[in-house]
Short mmCIF file of N, CA and C in Angstrom, two decimals:
data_model
loop_
_atom_site.label_atom_id
_atom_site.label_comp_id
_atom_site.label_asym_id
_atom_site.label_seq_id
_atom_site.Cartn_x
_atom_site.Cartn_y
_atom_site.Cartn_z
N ASP W 245 86.76 54.55 26.99
CA ASP W 245 85.66 55.03 26.17
C ASP W 245 84.35 54.57 26.79
N ASP W 246 83.47 55.48 27.02
CA ASP W 246 82.23 55.20 27.72
C ASP W 246 81.04 55.06 26.78
N ALA W 247 81.24 55.33 25.51
CA ALA W 247 80.11 55.35 24.57
C ALA W 247 79.81 53.96 24.00
N ASP W 248 78.55 53.74 23.73
CA ASP W 248 78.12 52.55 23.00
C ASP W 248 78.39 52.82 21.52
N GLY W 249 79.12 51.92 20.86
CA GLY W 249 79.53 52.14 19.48
C GLY W 249 78.39 52.37 18.51
N VAL W 250 77.32 51.60 18.63
CA VAL W 250 76.17 51.74 17.73
C VAL W 250 75.51 53.11 17.93
N THR W 251 75.33 53.50 19.17
CA THR W 251 74.71 54.79 19.46
C THR W 251 75.59 55.93 18.96
N ALA W 252 76.89 55.82 19.16
CA ALA W 252 77.81 56.85 18.69
C ALA W 252 77.73 57.00 17.17
N GLN W 253 77.62 55.90 16.46
CA GLN W 253 77.49 55.95 15.00
C GLN W 253 76.18 56.62 14.58
N ARG W 254 75.09 56.31 15.29
CA ARG W 254 73.80 56.94 14.99
C ARG W 254 73.87 58.45 15.22
N LEU W 255 74.51 58.86 16.33
CA LEU W 255 74.64 60.28 16.62
C LEU W 255 75.47 60.98 15.56
N GLU W 256 76.58 60.38 15.18
CA GLU W 256 77.45 61.00 14.18
C GLU W 256 76.74 61.12 12.83
N ALA W 257 76.02 60.08 12.44
CA ALA W 257 75.29 60.12 11.17
C ALA W 257 74.21 61.21 11.19
N ALA W 258 73.49 61.32 12.30
CA ALA W 258 72.45 62.34 12.42
C ALA W 258 73.07 63.74 12.41
N PHE W 259 74.20 63.90 13.07
CA PHE W 259 74.88 65.20 13.08
C PHE W 259 75.29 65.60 11.67
N LYS W 260 75.91 64.67 10.95
CA LYS W 260 76.35 64.96 9.58
C LYS W 260 75.18 65.25 8.65
N ALA W 261 74.05 64.59 8.89
CA ALA W 261 72.86 64.79 8.05
C ALA W 261 72.06 66.03 8.45
N GLY W 262 72.43 66.64 9.57
CA GLY W 262 71.69 67.81 10.05
C GLY W 262 70.36 67.46 10.69
N THR W 263 70.23 66.21 11.16
CA THR W 263 68.96 65.76 11.76
C THR W 263 69.09 65.43 13.25
N LEU W 264 70.20 65.78 13.85
CA LEU W 264 70.38 65.50 15.28
C LEU W 264 69.37 66.30 16.08
N ASP W 265 68.62 65.63 16.94
CA ASP W 265 67.60 66.31 17.73
C ASP W 265 67.71 65.90 19.20
N ARG W 266 66.95 66.59 20.04
CA ARG W 266 67.00 66.37 21.49
C ARG W 266 66.68 64.93 21.88
N PRO W 267 65.64 64.28 21.35
CA PRO W 267 65.36 62.90 21.76
C PRO W 267 66.53 61.95 21.49
N LEU W 268 67.17 62.10 20.33
CA LEU W 268 68.31 61.22 20.02
C LEU W 268 69.48 61.52 20.94
N LEU W 269 69.74 62.79 21.17
CA LEU W 269 70.84 63.19 22.04
C LEU W 269 70.59 62.73 23.48
N SER W 270 69.38 62.86 23.95
CA SER W 270 69.05 62.46 25.32
C SER W 270 69.09 60.95 25.51
N ALA W 271 68.84 60.20 24.45
CA ALA W 271 68.87 58.73 24.55
C ALA W 271 70.29 58.19 24.60
N ALA W 272 71.25 58.99 24.21
CA ALA W 272 72.65 58.55 24.16
C ALA W 272 73.30 58.77 25.52
N ARG W 273 73.32 57.75 26.32
CA ARG W 273 73.93 57.84 27.65
C ARG W 273 74.99 56.77 27.80
N GLY W 274 76.10 57.18 28.37
CA GLY W 274 77.16 56.23 28.65
C GLY W 274 76.93 55.55 29.99
N ARG W 275 77.82 54.66 30.33
CA ARG W 275 77.72 53.99 31.63
C ARG W 275 78.02 54.94 32.78
N ARG W 276 78.94 55.88 32.55
CA ARG W 276 79.33 56.80 33.62
C ARG W 276 79.00 58.25 33.30
N LEU W 277 79.11 58.62 32.03
CA LEU W 277 78.90 60.01 31.63
C LEU W 277 77.71 60.10 30.70
N SER W 278 77.07 61.25 30.70
CA SER W 278 75.89 61.45 29.86
C SER W 278 75.99 62.77 29.12
N ASN W 279 76.53 62.73 27.92
CA ASN W 279 76.66 63.91 27.06
C ASN W 279 77.53 65.00 27.70
N VAL W 280 78.82 64.73 27.81
CA VAL W 280 79.76 65.71 28.36
C VAL W 280 79.73 66.96 27.49
N THR W 281 79.53 68.11 28.12
CA THR W 281 79.44 69.37 27.38
C THR W 281 80.52 70.36 27.74
N CYS W 282 81.16 70.19 28.89
CA CYS W 282 82.19 71.16 29.26
C CYS W 282 83.22 70.52 30.19
N LEU W 283 84.38 71.14 30.19
CA LEU W 283 85.47 70.71 31.05
C LEU W 283 86.04 71.96 31.69
N ALA W 284 86.16 71.95 33.01
CA ALA W 284 86.71 73.09 33.73
C ALA W 284 87.77 72.58 34.70
N PHE W 285 88.72 73.45 35.03
CA PHE W 285 89.78 73.08 35.96
C PHE W 285 89.65 73.91 37.23
N GLY W 286 89.94 73.28 38.37
CA GLY W 286 89.86 73.98 39.64
C GLY W 286 90.87 73.42 40.62
N GLY W 287 90.71 73.81 41.86
CA GLY W 287 91.64 73.40 42.90
C GLY W 287 92.82 74.34 42.95
N PRO W 288 93.60 74.29 44.02
CA PRO W 288 94.72 75.22 44.18
C PRO W 288 95.77 75.12 43.07
N ASP W 289 95.92 73.94 42.48
CA ASP W 289 96.93 73.75 41.43
C ASP W 289 96.30 73.64 40.04
N LEU W 290 94.99 73.85 39.93
CA LEU W 290 94.24 73.77 38.68
C LEU W 290 94.40 72.42 37.97
N ARG W 291 94.57 71.37 38.76
CA ARG W 291 94.70 70.02 38.19
C ARG W 291 93.48 69.14 38.49
N THR W 292 92.48 69.69 39.16
CA THR W 292 91.24 68.96 39.35
C THR W 292 90.33 69.32 38.19
N ALA W 293 89.97 68.34 37.39
CA ALA W 293 89.11 68.57 36.23
C ALA W 293 87.67 68.23 36.59
N TYR W 294 86.76 69.08 36.16
CA TYR W 294 85.32 68.89 36.38
C TYR W 294 84.65 68.77 35.02
N MET W 295 83.85 67.74 34.83
CA MET W 295 83.14 67.54 33.57
C MET W 295 81.65 67.72 33.80
N GLY W 296 81.07 68.65 33.06
CA GLY W 296 79.63 68.86 33.12
C GLY W 296 78.94 68.05 32.03
N CYS W 297 77.81 67.45 32.36
CA CYS W 297 77.07 66.61 31.41
C CYS W 297 75.64 67.12 31.29
N LEU W 298 75.16 67.23 30.05
CA LEU W 298 73.79 67.68 29.81
C LEU W 298 72.76 66.78 30.47
N ALA W 299 72.98 65.48 30.39
CA ALA W 299 71.98 64.53 30.90
C ALA W 299 72.38 63.94 32.25
N GLY W 300 73.39 64.49 32.87
CA GLY W 300 73.84 63.95 34.15
C GLY W 300 73.21 64.67 35.32
N ASP W 301 73.37 64.09 36.50
CA ASP W 301 72.84 64.73 37.70
C ASP W 301 73.95 65.03 38.71
N SER W 302 75.21 64.96 38.25
CA SER W 302 76.34 65.26 39.12
C SER W 302 77.53 65.65 38.25
N LEU W 303 78.57 66.18 38.89
CA LEU W 303 79.81 66.52 38.18
C LEU W 303 80.79 65.36 38.32
N ALA W 304 81.36 64.96 37.22
CA ALA W 304 82.43 63.96 37.27
C ALA W 304 83.74 64.72 37.45
N THR W 305 84.62 64.21 38.28
CA THR W 305 85.91 64.87 38.51
C THR W 305 87.03 63.86 38.39
N PHE W 306 88.20 64.37 38.04
CA PHE W 306 89.41 63.55 38.03
C PHE W 306 90.61 64.47 38.17
N ARG W 307 91.73 63.88 38.59
CA ARG W 307 92.99 64.61 38.68
C ARG W 307 93.65 64.58 37.32
N SER W 308 93.96 65.74 36.80
CA SER W 308 94.55 65.85 35.47
C SER W 308 96.08 65.89 35.57
N PRO W 309 96.78 65.22 34.65
CA PRO W 309 98.24 65.31 34.65
C PRO W 309 98.73 66.68 34.17
N VAL W 310 97.83 67.46 33.55
CA VAL W 310 98.17 68.78 33.04
C VAL W 310 97.25 69.79 33.71
N ALA W 311 97.83 70.88 34.19
CA ALA W 311 97.02 71.92 34.84
C ALA W 311 96.28 72.75 33.81
N GLY W 312 95.10 73.22 34.19
CA GLY W 312 94.36 74.16 33.36
C GLY W 312 94.96 75.54 33.49
N LEU W 313 94.54 76.45 32.63
CA LEU W 313 95.02 77.83 32.70
C LEU W 313 94.18 78.61 33.70
N PRO W 314 94.81 79.53 34.43
CA PRO W 314 94.03 80.35 35.35
C PRO W 314 93.05 81.23 34.57
N PRO W 315 91.86 81.45 35.10
CA PRO W 315 90.92 82.34 34.43
C PRO W 315 91.51 83.75 34.32
N VAL W 316 91.22 84.45 33.22
CA VAL W 316 91.79 85.78 33.00
C VAL W 316 91.41 86.76 34.10
N HIS W 317 90.23 86.61 34.67
CA HIS W 317 89.80 87.59 35.68
C HIS W 317 90.61 87.48 36.97
N TRP W 318 91.41 86.43 37.13
CA TRP W 318 92.26 86.34 38.32
C TRP W 318 93.36 87.40 38.31
N ASN W 319 93.69 87.92 37.15
CA ASN W 319 94.79 88.89 37.03
C ASN W 319 94.32 90.30 36.73
N TRP W 320 93.07 90.63 36.97
CA TRP W 320 92.60 92.00 36.74
C TRP W 320 93.02 92.89 37.86
#
């Protein structure tokens, strides 16, 4: 878990109250990841996972034990 517990609680409370805004979201940064927004799979076996982060400046990657599904357009 990369999140700071206090910050995560503040974010969750603001989300539930309908007051979550950009400054609060941008201030919530983990040690390695910064607001993960998407996960995609790639590589020949679709086991390389790519995580996109709103506040990050690079893609985090890891080898997944489970392969992603091929995109539908591969079979058109």
